[in-house]
Coordinates of C-alpha atoms in Angstrom, one line a residue:
Chain V
M1 CA 0.0 0.0 0.0
I2 CA 1.7 3.2 -1.2
R3 CA 1.0 6.1 1.1
A4 CA 3.6 8.6 -0.1
I5 CA 6.0 9.1 -3.1
A6 CA 9.4 10.4 -2.7
F7 CA 10.9 11.9 -5.9
D8 CA 14.6 12.5 -6.6
A9 CA 14.9 16.0 -7.9
Y10 CA 17.9 16.5 -10.4
G11 CA 17.3 14.3 -13.5
T12 CA 14.0 13.1 -12.1
L13 CA 11.6 16.0 -11.7
F14 CA 14.1 18.7 -13.1
D15 CA 16.2 18.4 -16.2
V16 CA 19.8 18.9 -15.3
H17 CA 20.7 19.5 -19.0
S18 CA 18.4 22.4 -19.3
V19 CA 21.6 24.4 -18.6
R20 CA 22.8 23.5 -22.2
A21 CA 21.1 26.6 -23.9
L22 CA 23.1 29.0 -21.8
L23 CA 26.3 26.9 -22.2
E24 CA 25.8 26.9 -26.0
Q25 CA 25.3 30.7 -26.0
M26 CA 28.4 31.3 -23.8
Y27 CA 30.7 28.5 -25.3
P28 CA 29.5 27.7 -28.9
G29 CA 30.0 24.1 -29.8
K30 CA 31.0 23.0 -26.4
A31 CA 27.6 22.7 -24.6
A32 CA 27.0 19.0 -24.8
A33 CA 30.6 18.0 -23.6
L34 CA 30.4 20.6 -20.8
S35 CA 26.9 19.7 -19.7
A36 CA 27.8 15.9 -19.6
L37 CA 31.1 16.6 -17.8
W38 CA 29.5 19.1 -15.3
R39 CA 27.0 16.4 -14.3
Q40 CA 29.4 13.6 -14.0
K41 CA 31.8 15.5 -11.9
Q42 CA 29.0 16.9 -9.7
L43 CA 28.0 13.3 -8.9
E44 CA 31.5 11.9 -8.6
Y45 CA 32.4 14.8 -6.2
S46 CA 29.1 13.9 -4.0
W47 CA 30.2 10.4 -3.8
L48 CA 33.9 11.0 -3.0
R49 CA 33.2 13.8 -0.5
S50 CA 30.8 11.4 1.3
L51 CA 33.4 8.6 1.2
M52 CA 36.1 10.9 2.5
E53 CA 33.7 12.4 5.2
R54 CA 34.4 15.8 3.7
Y55 CA 30.8 17.1 3.1
E56 CA 30.2 20.4 1.5
D57 CA 26.8 21.2 0.2
F58 CA 25.5 20.3 -3.1
W59 CA 25.7 24.0 -4.2
S60 CA 29.6 23.9 -3.5
V61 CA 29.9 20.4 -5.2
T62 CA 27.9 21.6 -8.2
R63 CA 30.1 24.6 -8.6
A64 CA 33.3 22.4 -8.2
G65 CA 32.0 20.1 -11.1
L66 CA 31.3 23.2 -13.3
V67 CA 34.8 24.6 -12.7
Y68 CA 36.4 21.2 -13.5
A69 CA 34.3 20.9 -16.6
L70 CA 35.1 24.3 -18.0
K71 CA 38.9 24.0 -17.3
N72 CA 38.8 20.6 -19.0
Q73 CA 37.5 22.3 -22.1
G74 CA 40.2 24.9 -22.0
I75 CA 38.1 27.6 -20.6
E76 CA 39.6 29.7 -17.7
P77 CA 36.3 30.7 -16.2
A78 CA 35.6 34.3 -14.9
P79 CA 33.8 34.5 -11.5
A80 CA 30.9 36.1 -13.1
D81 CA 30.5 33.4 -15.8
I82 CA 30.4 30.7 -13.0
E83 CA 27.7 32.6 -11.1
R84 CA 25.6 33.1 -14.1
L85 CA 25.8 29.4 -14.9
M86 CA 25.2 28.4 -11.3
G87 CA 22.1 30.6 -11.5
Q88 CA 20.7 28.3 -14.1
Y89 CA 20.5 25.5 -11.5
L90 CA 17.9 27.6 -9.6
R91 CA 15.6 27.5 -12.5
L92 CA 16.1 24.3 -14.1
D93 CA 13.1 23.2 -16.3
A94 CA 10.8 20.7 -15.0
H95 CA 10.6 17.6 -17.2
E96 CA 7.6 18.0 -19.5
E97 CA 5.2 15.6 -17.9
A98 CA 6.1 16.5 -14.3
P99 CA 3.4 19.0 -13.5
A100 CA 0.6 16.8 -14.9
A101 CA 2.1 13.7 -13.1
L102 CA 2.3 15.5 -9.7
R103 CA -1.2 17.0 -10.0
A104 CA -2.9 13.6 -10.9
L105 CA -0.9 12.0 -7.9
K106 CA -2.0 14.8 -5.5
A107 CA -5.7 14.3 -6.6
K108 CA -5.4 10.7 -5.4
G109 CA -4.5 11.7 -2.0
V110 CA -1.0 10.3 -2.0
R111 CA 1.5 12.5 0.0
L112 CA 4.2 13.8 -2.4
A113 CA 7.9 14.6 -1.2
I114 CA 11.2 15.3 -2.8
S115 CA 14.4 13.5 -1.7
S116 CA 17.4 15.2 -3.0
N117 CA 21.1 15.8 -2.5
G118 CA 20.4 19.6 -3.2
S119 CA 20.9 22.1 -0.5
P120 CA 17.6 23.6 1.0
A121 CA 18.1 27.0 -0.8
M122 CA 18.6 25.3 -4.2
L123 CA 15.7 23.1 -3.7
E124 CA 13.4 25.9 -2.5
A125 CA 14.4 28.0 -5.6
V126 CA 14.0 25.3 -8.2
V127 CA 10.7 24.0 -6.7
K128 CA 9.2 27.5 -6.6
H129 CA 10.4 28.2 -10.1
A130 CA 8.5 25.0 -11.4
G131 CA 5.3 26.0 -9.3
F132 CA 5.6 22.7 -7.4
D133 CA 5.5 24.3 -3.9
T134 CA 1.8 23.9 -3.6
L135 CA 1.8 20.3 -4.7
L136 CA 4.6 18.9 -2.4
D137 CA 4.1 18.0 1.2
A138 CA 7.8 17.9 2.0
V139 CA 11.1 18.9 0.4
I140 CA 13.7 16.8 2.1
S141 CA 17.4 17.6 1.6
V142 CA 20.2 15.5 2.7
D143 CA 22.0 18.6 4.1
P144 CA 21.1 18.0 7.8
V145 CA 22.8 14.5 7.7
R146 CA 25.8 15.9 5.7
V147 CA 26.2 12.9 3.4
F148 CA 24.9 12.3 -0.1
K149 CA 22.9 9.5 -1.7
P150 CA 23.3 6.5 -1.9
H151 CA 24.4 6.6 1.8
H152 CA 21.6 5.1 4.0
K153 CA 21.4 8.3 6.1
A154 CA 20.2 10.1 3.0
Y155 CA 17.3 7.7 3.0
D156 CA 16.8 7.4 6.7
I157 CA 15.9 11.1 6.7
V158 CA 13.1 10.5 4.2
V159 CA 11.5 7.6 6.4
D160 CA 11.9 9.8 9.5
T161 CA 10.3 12.9 7.9
L162 CA 7.5 11.1 6.4
G163 CA 6.9 9.0 9.4
L164 CA 6.1 5.9 7.3
P165 CA 8.0 2.5 6.9
A166 CA 10.1 2.4 3.8
G167 CA 7.9 -0.2 2.3
D168 CA 4.9 2.3 2.1
I169 CA 7.0 5.0 0.3
L170 CA 7.4 4.7 -3.4
F171 CA 10.7 6.0 -4.4
V172 CA 11.1 7.5 -7.9
S173 CA 14.4 8.2 -9.5
S174 CA 15.9 8.3 -13.1
N175 CA 19.4 8.0 -11.6
G176 CA 20.8 4.5 -11.6
F177 CA 22.9 4.9 -8.4
D178 CA 19.9 6.2 -6.6
V179 CA 17.7 3.4 -7.8
A180 CA 20.2 0.9 -6.6
G181 CA 20.6 2.7 -3.2
A182 CA 16.9 3.2 -2.7
S183 CA 16.2 -0.5 -3.7
Y184 CA 18.8 -1.8 -1.3
Y185 CA 17.4 0.5 1.5
G186 CA 14.1 -1.2 1.2
F187 CA 11.9 1.2 -0.7
P188 CA 9.8 0.0 -3.6
V189 CA 11.5 2.0 -6.5
A190 CA 10.1 3.1 -9.8
W191 CA 13.0 3.7 -12.1
I192 CA 12.1 6.4 -14.7
Q193 CA 14.1 5.2 -17.7
R194 CA 14.7 8.6 -19.1
I195 CA 18.5 9.1 -18.7
S196 CA 19.2 5.6 -19.9
G197 CA 17.4 2.3 -20.4
Q198 CA 20.5 0.5 -19.3
A199 CA 20.6 -0.6 -15.7
E200 CA 23.7 0.0 -13.6
E201 CA 25.5 -3.4 -12.8
L202 CA 25.0 -2.9 -9.0
G203 CA 23.1 -6.0 -8.2
A204 CA 19.8 -4.2 -7.1
K205 CA 16.6 -4.5 -9.1
P206 CA 13.9 -1.7 -9.0
A207 CA 10.3 -2.9 -8.3
H208 CA 9.1 -0.9 -11.4
S209 CA 10.7 0.3 -14.6
I210 CA 8.7 2.9 -16.4
R211 CA 9.1 5.6 -19.1
Y212 CA 7.3 8.7 -17.8
L213 CA 6.4 10.3 -14.6
T214 CA 2.7 10.0 -15.6
D215 CA 3.1 6.2 -15.6
L216 CA 3.2 6.5 -11.9
V217 CA -0.6 7.4 -11.7
E218 CA -1.5 3.7 -12.4
L219 CA 1.2 2.3 -10.1
A220 CA -0.1 4.5 -7.2
G221 CA -3.3 2.5 -7.3
Chain B
M1 CA 61.6 11.8 6.6
I2 CA 60.3 9.3 4.1
R3 CA 60.6 5.8 5.5
A4 CA 58.3 4.0 3.1
I5 CA 56.5 4.5 -0.2
A6 CA 53.0 3.2 -0.9
F7 CA 52.0 3.0 -4.5
D8 CA 48.5 2.9 -5.8
A9 CA 48.5 -0.2 -8.3
Y10 CA 45.9 0.5 -11.2
G11 CA 46.7 3.4 -13.2
T12 CA 49.9 4.2 -11.2
L13 CA 52.2 1.2 -11.4
F14 CA 50.1 -0.8 -13.9
D15 CA 48.4 0.6 -17.2
V16 CA 44.7 -0.3 -17.0
H17 CA 44.5 0.6 -20.5
S18 CA 46.8 -2.2 -21.6
V19 CA 43.5 -4.1 -22.2
R20 CA 42.9 -2.2 -25.3
A21 CA 44.8 -4.4 -27.7
L22 CA 42.5 -7.5 -26.9
L23 CA 39.6 -5.2 -26.8
E24 CA 40.4 -3.9 -30.4
Q25 CA 41.0 -7.5 -31.5
M26 CA 37.6 -8.8 -30.2
Y27 CA 35.5 -5.5 -31.0
P28 CA 37.3 -3.5 -33.8
G29 CA 36.8 0.2 -33.6
K30 CA 35.4 0.1 -30.2
A31 CA 38.5 -0.4 -27.9
A32 CA 38.9 3.3 -26.8
A33 CA 35.3 3.7 -25.9
L34 CA 35.1 0.3 -24.1
S35 CA 38.3 0.7 -22.2
A36 CA 37.3 4.2 -20.8
L37 CA 33.7 3.2 -19.8
W38 CA 35.0 0.1 -18.3
R39 CA 37.4 2.0 -16.0
Q40 CA 34.9 4.7 -15.3
K41 CA 32.2 2.1 -14.1
Q42 CA 34.7 0.1 -12.2
L43 CA 35.6 3.1 -10.1
E44 CA 31.9 4.3 -9.9
Y45 CA 30.9 0.9 -8.7
S46 CA 33.7 0.8 -6.0
W47 CA 32.6 4.2 -4.7
L48 CA 28.8 3.4 -4.7
R49 CA 29.1 -0.1 -3.3
S50 CA 31.4 1.5 -0.4
L51 CA 28.6 4.2 0.1
M52 CA 25.9 1.7 0.2
E53 CA 27.9 -0.7 2.5
R54 CA 27.5 -3.4 -0.2
Y55 CA 31.1 -4.5 -0.6
E56 CA 32.1 -7.0 -3.2
D57 CA 35.6 -7.5 -4.1
F58 CA 37.4 -5.6 -6.8
W59 CA 37.3 -8.6 -9.2
S60 CA 33.5 -8.6 -9.0
V61 CA 33.3 -4.8 -9.3
T62 CA 35.8 -4.9 -12.3
R63 CA 33.6 -7.6 -14.0
A64 CA 30.5 -5.7 -13.5
G65 CA 32.1 -2.5 -15.0
L66 CA 33.2 -4.6 -18.1
V67 CA 29.6 -6.0 -18.4
Y68 CA 28.1 -2.4 -18.2
A69 CA 30.6 -1.1 -20.9
L70 CA 30.0 -4.1 -23.3
K71 CA 26.3 -3.7 -23.1
N72 CA 26.5 0.0 -23.5
Q73 CA 28.3 -0.5 -26.9
G74 CA 25.6 -3.0 -28.0
I75 CA 27.5 -6.1 -27.3
E76 CA 25.7 -9.0 -25.6
P77 CA 28.8 -10.6 -23.9
A78 CA 29.4 -14.4 -23.9
P79 CA 30.6 -15.6 -20.6
A80 CA 33.8 -16.8 -22.2
D81 CA 34.5 -13.4 -23.6
I82 CA 34.1 -11.9 -20.3
E83 CA 36.5 -14.2 -18.7
R84 CA 39.1 -13.8 -21.4
L85 CA 39.1 -10.0 -20.9
M86 CA 39.1 -10.2 -17.2
G87 CA 42.2 -12.5 -17.6
Q88 CA 43.9 -9.4 -18.9
Y89 CA 43.5 -7.8 -15.6
L90 CA 45.9 -10.3 -14.2
R91 CA 48.7 -9.3 -16.6
L92 CA 48.3 -5.6 -17.2
D93 CA 51.6 -4.1 -18.5
A94 CA 53.7 -2.1 -15.8
H95 CA 54.1 1.5 -16.9
E96 CA 57.4 1.7 -18.8
E97 CA 59.6 3.5 -16.2
A98 CA 58.0 1.5 -13.2
P99 CA 60.7 -1.3 -13.0
A100 CA 63.6 1.2 -13.0
A101 CA 61.9 3.4 -10.5
L102 CA 61.2 0.6 -8.1
R103 CA 64.8 -0.8 -8.3
A104 CA 66.3 2.6 -7.7
L105 CA 64.1 3.4 -4.8
K106 CA 64.8 -0.1 -3.2
A107 CA 68.5 0.5 -3.6
K108 CA 68.0 3.6 -1.5
G109 CA 66.7 1.5 1.4
V110 CA 63.1 2.8 1.3
R111 CA 60.6 0.3 2.1
L112 CA 58.1 -0.2 -0.9
A113 CA 54.5 -1.2 -0.7
I114 CA 51.4 -1.3 -2.8
S115 CA 48.1 0.2 -1.5
S116 CA 45.2 -1.0 -3.8
N117 CA 41.6 -1.6 -4.2
G118 CA 42.5 -4.9 -5.9
S119 CA 41.7 -8.2 -4.4
P120 CA 44.6 -10.3 -2.9
A121 CA 44.5 -12.7 -5.8
M122 CA 44.4 -10.0 -8.5
L123 CA 47.3 -8.3 -7.0
E124 CA 49.4 -11.3 -6.5
A125 CA 49.0 -12.1 -10.1
V126 CA 49.7 -8.7 -11.6
V127 CA 52.7 -8.1 -9.3
K128 CA 54.3 -11.5 -10.1
H129 CA 53.7 -10.9 -14.0
A130 CA 55.6 -7.7 -13.8
G131 CA 58.3 -9.2 -11.7
F132 CA 57.7 -6.8 -8.8
D133 CA 57.3 -9.4 -6.1
T134 CA 60.9 -9.3 -5.2
L135 CA 61.0 -5.6 -5.1
L136 CA 58.0 -5.0 -2.8
D137 CA 57.9 -5.3 1.0
A138 CA 54.1 -5.3 1.2
V139 CA 51.2 -5.7 -1.0
I140 CA 48.3 -4.2 0.9
S141 CA 44.7 -4.8 -0.5
V142 CA 41.7 -3.1 1.0
D143 CA 39.8 -6.3 1.0
P144 CA 40.2 -7.1 4.8
V145 CA 38.4 -3.8 5.5
R146 CA 35.7 -4.3 3.0
V147 CA 35.6 -0.7 1.7
F148 CA 37.4 0.9 -1.2
K149 CA 39.6 4.1 -1.4
P150 CA 39.2 7.0 -0.7
H151 CA 37.4 5.7 2.6
H152 CA 39.8 6.2 5.5
K153 CA 39.8 2.6 6.3
A154 CA 41.5 1.8 3.1
Y155 CA 44.4 4.1 4.3
D156 CA 44.3 2.9 7.8
I157 CA 45.5 -0.5 6.8
V158 CA 48.5 1.0 5.1
V159 CA 49.6 2.9 8.2
D160 CA 48.9 -0.4 10.4
T161 CA 50.7 -2.8 8.0
L162 CA 53.7 -0.6 7.7
G163 CA 53.7 0.4 11.4
L164 CA 54.7 3.9 10.6
P165 CA 52.9 7.3 11.1
A166 CA 51.2 8.5 7.9
G167 CA 53.6 11.5 7.6
D168 CA 56.5 9.1 7.2
I169 CA 54.9 7.3 4.2
L170 CA 55.0 8.8 0.6
F171 CA 51.9 8.0 -1.1
V172 CA 52.0 7.7 -4.9
S173 CA 49.0 7.7 -7.2
S174 CA 48.0 8.8 -10.7
N175 CA 44.4 8.9 -9.7
G176 CA 42.9 12.2 -8.7
F177 CA 40.3 10.6 -6.2
D178 CA 43.1 8.7 -4.5
V179 CA 45.4 11.8 -4.4
A180 CA 42.6 13.8 -2.7
G181 CA 41.7 10.9 -0.2
A182 CA 45.5 10.2 0.7
S183 CA 46.2 14.0 1.1
Y184 CA 43.2 14.5 3.3
Y185 CA 44.2 11.4 5.3
G186 CA 47.7 12.9 6.1
F187 CA 50.1 11.2 3.8
P188 CA 52.5 13.4 1.8
V189 CA 51.3 12.6 -1.7
A190 CA 53.1 12.4 -5.0
W191 CA 50.6 12.9 -7.7
I192 CA 51.9 11.2 -10.9
Q193 CA 50.3 13.4 -13.8
R194 CA 50.0 10.6 -16.1
I195 CA 46.3 10.2 -16.6
S196 CA 45.8 13.9 -16.6
G197 CA 47.5 17.1 -15.6
Q198 CA 44.0 18.4 -14.5
A199 CA 43.5 18.4 -10.7
E200 CA 40.3 17.2 -9.4
E201 CA 38.3 20.1 -7.6
L202 CA 38.1 18.3 -4.4
G203 CA 39.9 20.9 -2.2
A204 CA 43.0 18.7 -1.4
K205 CA 46.4 19.6 -2.7
P206 CA 49.1 16.9 -3.2
A207 CA 52.6 17.7 -1.6
H208 CA 54.3 16.9 -5.0
S209 CA 53.2 16.9 -8.6
I210 CA 55.5 15.0 -10.8
R211 CA 55.4 13.3 -14.3
Y212 CA 57.2 10.0 -14.0
L213 CA 57.7 7.4 -11.3
T214 CA 61.5 7.8 -11.7
D215 CA 60.9 11.5 -10.5
L216 CA 60.4 9.8 -7.1
V217 CA 64.0 8.9 -6.7
E218 CA 65.1 12.5 -6.0
L219 CA 62.0 13.1 -3.8
A220 CA 62.9 10.1 -1.6
G221 CA 66.0 12.0 -0.7

């Protein structure tokens, strides 16, 4: 019996690659490479800082990933350019079907939450920008536990905040590492096969594999 | 005062991309992509399994990375092909200057060790294949602590095995995440800028940045 749904934010509700238009405008011909490397390093640094017990918030980790990506492409970034690009993270586009999916699920009486690596300020901005603030019952950042997904503490805080056993919370993510972490943790997981239809070889199988957020409406019963 | 040197194995003493010749023979035109993705996933899975507290040894993680890479390139791998490729990991080439560097350092009376994610059986094979078994005083695998670098336990075991304070052990690695982890841990670190001359944006600076393993002979005093 699903009593709440916890959505991953970046890549699942929000399109992390919606920064590409500004990247292309600023660095013509390099947007695809920059966007992919920015995202890869953002994630790598979140995992490595967690492992090294050297937490910095996701805003700082996201900036570090951007700086790495720019330098890698031979760009010596000016501080103003970095701030301009970081600003895009506060107004990422929601994935096209996300508003309709959230509204339909809300109408069914399921509690809706975000479970994200993002810092509280980042999440507040991007949620408000998409108009999701009136649809969500909770926006849960890993920041209070100072470790990123897929560490169990990042999932503990979801269970604790919602006050429900993991088995009653449908966890929704497009990110393979998060699908594995949440599945091992004990959530029923719906993997949105948006980023890739190729599963990570981490030994954990999600309960559901679907293509769109709107496919959740049927799953939520 | 440097009393011992701990070398990372994969990428530092041994060339992980020496699997390319066999990959090219088996999958013409795809070796570069396969080799890069294999290595990337091998590392990602080592970090993610560590974070999820779902340790499997590096042989298993390396195989999982290979399977992901092959599928990603549209190859449905036969078990025999996977075993053939995994076998290459037991006879990776040493980097060209590695034997001369180890011999010169040994002649100076410095204790030499390997500090590696590799499982004991993998390390024994690759060390013997390169003829390094008579040069090394210790081959230290993370396997007994069941977590991969850069978790502090993977470095604790180096200090414990060598019986020296971290400050007396020069830690040598080509891998940015390992350079960061070992530096934060308290080792003086020599970063071999072989894989990339671009530092990771993780906030840790190595004590030394050099190009070749033979540059260590001067550093070791």
